[in-house]
Coordinates of C-alpha atoms and ligand atoms in Angstrom, one line a residue:
M747 CA 0.1 0.0 0.4
R748 CA 0.9 3.3 -1.1
A749 CA -0.1 6.8 0.9
F750 CA 0.6 9.9 -0.2
I751 CA -0.1 12.7 2.3
T752 CA -0.2 16.7 1.3
G753 CA 1.3 18.9 4.0
I754 CA 4.0 15.7 5.7
T755 CA 6.1 17.5 7.4
G756 CA 3.1 19.6 9.1
F757 CA 1.9 18.8 12.5
A758 CA -0.7 16.0 11.7
G759 CA 1.0 15.2 8.8
S760 CA 4.7 13.9 10.6
H761 CA 2.3 12.4 13.1
L762 CA 0.1 10.5 10.4
A763 CA 3.7 9.6 8.5
E764 CA 4.2 7.9 11.9
N765 CA 1.2 6.5 12.1
L766 CA 1.4 4.5 8.4
L767 CA 4.6 3.4 8.4
E768 CA 3.7 1.6 11.9
H769 CA 0.8 0.4 9.8
N770 CA 3.7 -1.2 7.0
I771 CA 2.4 1.4 4.6
E772 CA 4.6 3.6 2.6
V773 CA 4.9 6.7 2.7
F774 CA 5.0 10.1 0.0
G775 CA 4.3 13.4 0.5
T776 CA 4.1 17.5 -0.2
S777 CA 6.2 20.2 1.8
L778 CA 6.6 24.0 0.6
K779 CA 9.8 24.7 -0.5
G780 CA 11.9 26.1 2.1
E781 CA 10.0 24.7 4.8
R782 CA 11.0 23.5 7.9
R783 CA 11.3 19.4 7.9
D784 CA 11.9 19.2 11.7
N785 CA 8.8 17.2 12.3
I786 CA 10.2 14.8 10.1
A787 CA 13.8 14.6 11.2
A788 CA 13.7 11.2 13.4
F789 CA 12.2 9.1 9.9
K790 CA 12.9 10.8 7.2
K791 CA 14.8 8.3 6.0
D792 CA 12.1 6.2 4.8
V793 CA 9.8 8.3 4.0
T794 CA 9.6 10.3 0.4
V795 CA 9.0 13.5 0.1
V796 CA 8.5 16.0 -2.3
T797 CA 8.4 20.0 -2.2
A798 CA 5.5 20.4 -4.5
A799 CA 2.3 23.3 -3.8
L800 CA -1.5 22.7 -3.7
N801 CA -2.2 26.2 -6.2
D802 CA 1.5 24.8 -8.6
A803 CA -0.5 21.9 -10.7
R804 CA 3.1 21.0 -11.9
S805 CA 5.0 20.6 -8.8
L806 CA 2.3 18.6 -7.4
K807 CA 1.5 16.3 -10.2
R808 CA 4.8 15.8 -10.6
A809 CA 4.3 14.6 -6.4
I810 CA 1.5 12.5 -7.2
D811 CA 3.5 10.7 -10.2
T812 CA 5.9 10.4 -8.2
A813 CA 3.9 8.4 -5.1
K814 CA 1.0 6.4 -7.7
P815 CA -0.5 6.3 -4.1
Q816 CA -4.0 4.1 -3.3
W817 CA -4.7 6.3 -0.9
V818 CA -4.1 9.8 -0.6
F819 CA -4.6 11.9 2.6
H820 CA -5.5 15.8 1.7
L821 CA -4.1 17.8 5.6
A822 CA -1.7 19.9 4.3
A823 CA -3.9 23.9 4.8
L824 CA -3.8 27.2 6.4
A825 CA -5.7 25.8 9.7
A826 CA -5.3 28.9 11.9
V827 CA -9.0 30.6 12.4
G828 CA -7.6 32.7 14.6
K829 CA -5.3 34.3 11.7
S830 CA -7.2 33.1 9.0
F831 CA -9.6 36.7 9.6
S832 CA -6.8 39.2 8.7
A833 CA -6.0 36.5 5.9
P834 CA -9.3 35.2 3.9
V835 CA -8.2 35.5 0.5
E836 CA -5.4 33.0 1.0
T837 CA -7.1 31.5 2.9
M838 CA -9.9 30.2 0.7
K839 CA -6.9 30.1 -2.3
V840 CA -4.9 27.6 -0.3
N841 CA -8.0 25.8 1.3
L842 CA -10.5 25.7 -1.6
M843 CA -8.4 26.5 -4.8
G844 CA -5.6 23.9 -3.5
T845 CA -7.7 21.7 -2.8
Q846 CA -9.7 21.5 -6.3
S847 CA -6.0 21.9 -8.1
L848 CA -5.2 18.4 -6.3
Y849 CA -9.1 16.7 -7.4
E850 CA -8.2 17.6 -11.0
L851 CA -5.1 15.4 -10.7
L852 CA -6.4 13.2 -9.0
R853 CA -9.4 12.9 -11.4
N854 CA -6.6 11.3 -14.0
S855 CA -5.0 8.7 -11.2
K856 CA -5.9 4.9 -12.4
T857 CA -4.1 4.0 -8.5
I858 CA -6.1 5.4 -6.3
A859 CA -8.8 4.0 -4.2
K860 CA -9.5 6.5 -1.1
I861 CA -9.3 10.1 -0.4
V862 CA -9.0 11.5 3.6
F863 CA -10.4 14.8 3.0
V864 CA -9.6 16.8 6.2
S865 CA -12.7 19.4 7.2
S866 CA -13.2 20.6 10.4
A867 CA -15.8 21.7 13.3
D868 CA -15.3 24.9 12.3
I869 CA -17.7 24.4 9.4
F870 CA -20.7 23.6 11.8
G871 CA -20.4 27.9 13.1
P872 CA -21.7 29.2 16.2
L873 CA -24.9 26.6 18.0
P874 CA -26.6 26.3 21.3
P875 CA -26.0 23.7 23.7
S876 CA -28.7 21.8 23.4
K877 CA -27.8 21.4 20.2
M878 CA -24.9 19.3 21.2
P879 CA -23.0 17.1 20.6
I880 CA -22.8 18.3 16.8
L881 CA -23.6 15.0 14.5
P882 CA -21.8 14.5 11.5
D883 CA -24.8 15.6 9.3
Y884 CA -25.5 19.0 10.7
P885 CA -25.8 22.4 8.2
L886 CA -22.7 24.3 7.5
H887 CA -22.9 27.3 8.6
P888 CA -18.7 28.9 9.8
V889 CA -18.2 32.2 10.9
S890 CA -15.1 32.1 10.0
P891 CA -12.5 32.8 7.0
Y892 CA -11.2 29.4 7.8
G893 CA -14.5 27.6 8.2
A894 CA -15.6 29.3 5.3
S895 CA -12.8 27.9 2.8
K896 CA -13.2 24.1 4.5
A897 CA -17.8 24.3 4.8
A898 CA -16.7 24.7 0.4
A899 CA -13.8 21.9 -0.4
D900 CA -15.5 19.5 2.0
I901 CA -18.9 20.6 -0.6
L902 CA -16.4 20.4 -3.3
S903 CA -15.4 16.7 -2.2
Y904 CA -18.9 16.0 -2.0
Q905 CA -19.4 17.2 -6.0
Y906 CA -15.9 15.6 -7.2
F907 CA -17.4 12.1 -5.8
R908 CA -20.7 12.5 -7.2
A909 CA -19.8 14.4 -10.7
Y910 CA -16.5 12.1 -11.1
G911 CA -16.7 9.7 -8.8
L912 CA -13.4 10.0 -7.1
P913 CA -13.4 8.6 -4.0
I914 CA -13.6 10.8 -1.5
V915 CA -14.0 10.3 2.6
R916 CA -14.9 13.8 4.3
I917 CA -13.8 14.1 8.1
R918 CA -14.5 17.1 10.3
A919 CA -12.1 16.9 12.6
F920 CA -12.6 18.2 15.4
N921 CA -9.7 20.6 17.9
H922 CA -6.5 18.5 18.0
T923 CA -2.9 18.8 19.8
G924 CA -0.1 16.8 21.1
P925 CA 3.5 17.4 20.4
R926 CA 5.0 19.2 16.7
Q927 CA 2.1 21.9 16.5
A928 CA 3.3 25.3 16.2
T929 CA 2.0 28.0 17.8
G930 CA -0.9 30.0 17.2
Y931 CA -3.1 27.3 18.2
V932 CA -4.5 27.6 21.9
I933 CA -2.2 25.3 23.2
P934 CA 0.7 25.2 21.8
D935 CA 0.0 29.3 22.1
F936 CA 0.1 29.0 26.0
C937 CA 2.8 25.8 25.9
S938 CA 5.5 28.3 24.1
Q939 CA 4.4 30.8 26.6
I940 CA 4.3 28.8 30.1
T941 CA 8.1 27.5 29.1
Q942 CA 9.8 31.2 28.2
I943 CA 8.6 32.0 31.6
E944 CA 10.0 28.8 33.3
R945 CA 13.4 29.4 31.5
S946 CA 13.0 33.1 32.9
G947 CA 13.3 31.7 36.7
K948 CA 10.8 34.1 36.7
P949 CA 7.5 35.0 38.1
G950 CA 5.8 36.4 34.4
T951 CA 2.3 37.1 32.6
I952 CA 0.5 34.8 30.3
K953 CA -1.4 36.6 27.0
V954 CA -4.9 34.6 26.4
G955 CA -7.3 35.5 24.0
N956 CA -11.4 34.3 24.7
V957 CA -11.1 31.5 27.7
T958 CA -15.1 31.0 27.9
A959 CA -14.9 29.5 24.9
R960 CA -15.6 25.5 25.1
R961 CA -13.6 23.2 22.6
D962 CA -13.9 19.3 22.6
I963 CA -9.6 18.7 21.6
S964 CA -7.7 15.5 20.9
D965 CA -4.6 13.7 20.9
V966 CA -3.5 14.6 17.5
R967 CA -2.6 10.4 17.1
D968 CA -5.6 9.5 18.0
I969 CA -6.6 11.8 14.9
V970 CA -4.2 10.2 12.7
N971 CA -4.7 7.1 13.5
G972 CA -8.9 8.0 12.4
Y973 CA -7.7 9.1 9.0
R974 CA -6.1 5.4 8.6
L975 CA -9.3 4.3 10.0
A976 CA -11.0 6.1 7.7
A977 CA -9.7 5.0 4.5
T978 CA -9.8 1.4 5.2
K979 CA -13.0 1.3 6.5
G980 CA -14.9 4.7 5.7
R981 CA -17.5 5.0 3.1
I982 CA -16.8 6.6 -0.2
G983 CA -19.2 10.0 -0.1
E984 CA -20.0 10.1 3.4
A985 CA -18.6 12.6 6.1
Y986 CA -17.4 11.4 9.4
I987 CA -16.6 13.5 12.8
L988 CA -13.4 12.9 14.4
A989 CA -13.1 14.0 18.2
S990 CA -13.3 13.8 21.9
G991 CA -16.9 13.2 22.5
K992 CA -16.3 15.7 25.5
A993 CA -15.7 20.0 25.7
D994 CA -13.9 22.2 28.3
S995 CA -13.3 25.9 28.4
I996 CA -10.5 27.3 27.4
R997 CA -10.0 28.3 31.1
H998 CA -10.0 25.0 31.7
Y999 CA -7.6 23.3 29.8
L1000 CA -5.0 26.3 30.5
K1001 CA -4.8 26.3 34.1
L1002 CA -4.4 21.8 33.7
L1003 CA -1.3 23.2 31.8
T1004 CA -0.4 25.6 35.0
N1005 CA -0.4 22.8 37.1
L1006 CA 2.1 21.0 34.8
S1007 CA 4.5 24.3 36.4
T1008 CA 6.6 25.2 39.5
A1009 CA 6.7 28.7 38.0
E1010 CA 4.2 31.4 39.0
I1011 CA 1.9 32.5 36.0
D1012 CA -0.5 35.3 36.5
I1013 CA -3.2 35.5 33.1
K1014 CA -4.3 38.5 31.4
I1015 CA -6.4 38.7 28.1
A1016 CA -4.9 40.3 25.5
K1017 CA -7.3 42.7 23.1
E1018 CA -5.4 41.3 20.2
L1019 CA -6.1 37.6 20.5
L1020 CA -10.3 38.2 21.1
R1021 CA -11.2 37.3 17.3
P1022 CA -14.4 39.7 15.6
V1023 CA -16.3 36.7 15.7
E1024 CA -16.7 33.7 18.2
V1025 CA -17.9 29.8 18.2
P1026 CA -18.4 29.3 21.5
L1027 CA -18.9 25.6 22.3
L1028 CA -17.7 22.6 19.7
V1029 CA -18.2 19.1 21.2
G1030 CA -18.2 16.0 18.8
S1031 CA -20.3 12.7 18.4
I1032 CA -18.5 10.0 17.4
A1033 CA -21.2 7.7 17.2
K1034 CA -20.5 7.3 13.2
S1035 CA -16.9 7.3 13.5
K1036 CA -17.1 4.4 16.6
K1037 CA -19.4 2.3 14.9
E1038 CA -18.1 2.3 11.0
L1039 CA -14.7 3.0 11.4
G1040 CA -14.1 1.0 14.8
Y1041 CA -12.3 4.2 15.8
N1042 CA -11.7 4.2 19.9
P1043 CA -9.2 7.4 21.1
K1044 CA -6.6 6.0 23.8
Y1045 CA -5.1 9.5 25.2
K1046 CA -6.8 10.9 28.2
I1047 CA -6.3 15.1 28.4
E1048 CA -3.8 15.0 30.8
Q1049 CA -1.4 13.3 29.3
T1050 CA -1.2 15.3 26.2
L1051 CA -1.0 18.6 27.9
L1052 CA 1.8 17.1 29.4
D1053 CA 3.1 15.6 25.6
T1054 CA 3.1 19.0 24.6
L1055 CA 4.5 21.1 27.4
D1056 CA 7.5 19.3 27.7
F1057 CA 7.7 19.5 23.4
W1058 CA 7.9 22.8 24.3
R1059 CA 10.3 22.9 27.4
M1060 CA 12.9 20.6 24.7
N1061 CA 12.4 22.9 21.4
Ligands
GDD2229 N1 -4.8 30.5 19.1 C1 -4.8 31.0 20.1 N2 -4.0 31.9 20.9 N3 -6.6 30.2 20.5 C2 -7.0 31.4 22.0 C3 -5.9 31.8 22.7 C4 -4.8 32.0 22.3 O1 -3.7 32.6 22.6 N4 -6.4 31.9 23.5 C5 -8.1 31.5 23.5 N5 -7.6 31.0 22.7 C6 -9.6 30.6 22.2 C7 -10.2 30.8 20.9 O2 -10.2 32.0 20.8 C8 -10.6 29.7 20.4 O3 -12.3 29.3 20.9 C9 -10.4 28.7 21.4 O4 -9.2 28.9 22.3 C10 -9.4 27.4 20.1 O5 -8.6 27.8 19.5 P1 -7.6 27.3 18.8 O6 -7.3 26.5 19.3 O7 -7.1 28.6 17.8 O8 -8.9 26.5 17.4 P2 -10.2 26.6 16.8 O9 -11.0 25.8 17.5 O10 -10.2 28.4 16.7 O11 -9.5 25.4 15.4 C11 -8.8 24.3 15.4 O12 -9.8 23.6 15.5 C12 -10.1 23.2 14.0 C13 -10.9 22.3 14.6 O13 -12.4 22.1 15.6 C14 -7.6 24.5 14.6 O14 -6.8 23.3 14.7 C15 -8.5 24.6 13.2 O15 -7.6 24.0 11.9 C16 -9.5 23.0 13.3 O16 -9.9 22.6 12.0

């Protein structure tokens, strides 16, 4: 089995590569020109990385022709929701047009058996607590540029399945974190600041955004296992949710993190970290993924947070 990961040197891409290697799958992937490859340093000899960009069809075609994959995992995206508010056009170009450019190339492929498109919980937008947990067939009401771009690409994925028979499975992934995730996402943003305070040897203050929002946060290692299960067992044309099934406030996750440190830490709300519009609550139902994919998350959030903080301490 040969798998192709767009964005293999990214956070989730690198964890997915490791998961696939552990299951004896040959792994290929794309990385942007000049992109750091630290995330795959430990196993770079075991994977083939081709420099390519989604919106550069020539480079992308070369990468696909090199891999001749049976499975494609489309992870490459501009994925930081907060940053997307100041880059709406670029976000749509990469996440929607980039997805279409990939699908156009895959229409001519004779080897493809399954395409896993990584969509997002952010496509559902704000919903009242009475609608929780979110089910995979809920209507799409995104409010961020990122959410709009993923909702559009999610619809495009369904359309390419119906019109051209592309064997696409859509995964609406809820929040996930772990070692290697960069700043721009809440847990690494907190871990990087806690680590700086620890290194200073003095009391310090962490800048935070909205801490009342509630999120369903999984370990990336569970989520990428779900991507592999989706390639193995996912029904084409279907949408699945990968999540933990529980939500807590950002304040709660922050407390768990600061409890892992002996440093004296103060919290300050920074206006620039507040978003023009916020999704107050996201919690996903994984009943369908459990039943059809055999999805069974293993990591406890305490372990995930400790591993992520330790990653920042060491890097
Ligand atoms: N990034 C960030 N940084 N968010 C903060 C901070 C901070 O310092 N302080 C509070 N927050 C709040 C945000 O306002 C949001 O309500 C919540 O923490 C989570 O923020 P993110 O980690 O940026 O995640 P997200 O929920 O907006 O989106 C993530 O999850 C999606 C799936 O649910 C991203 O990983 C997306 O790529 C992913 O699709």
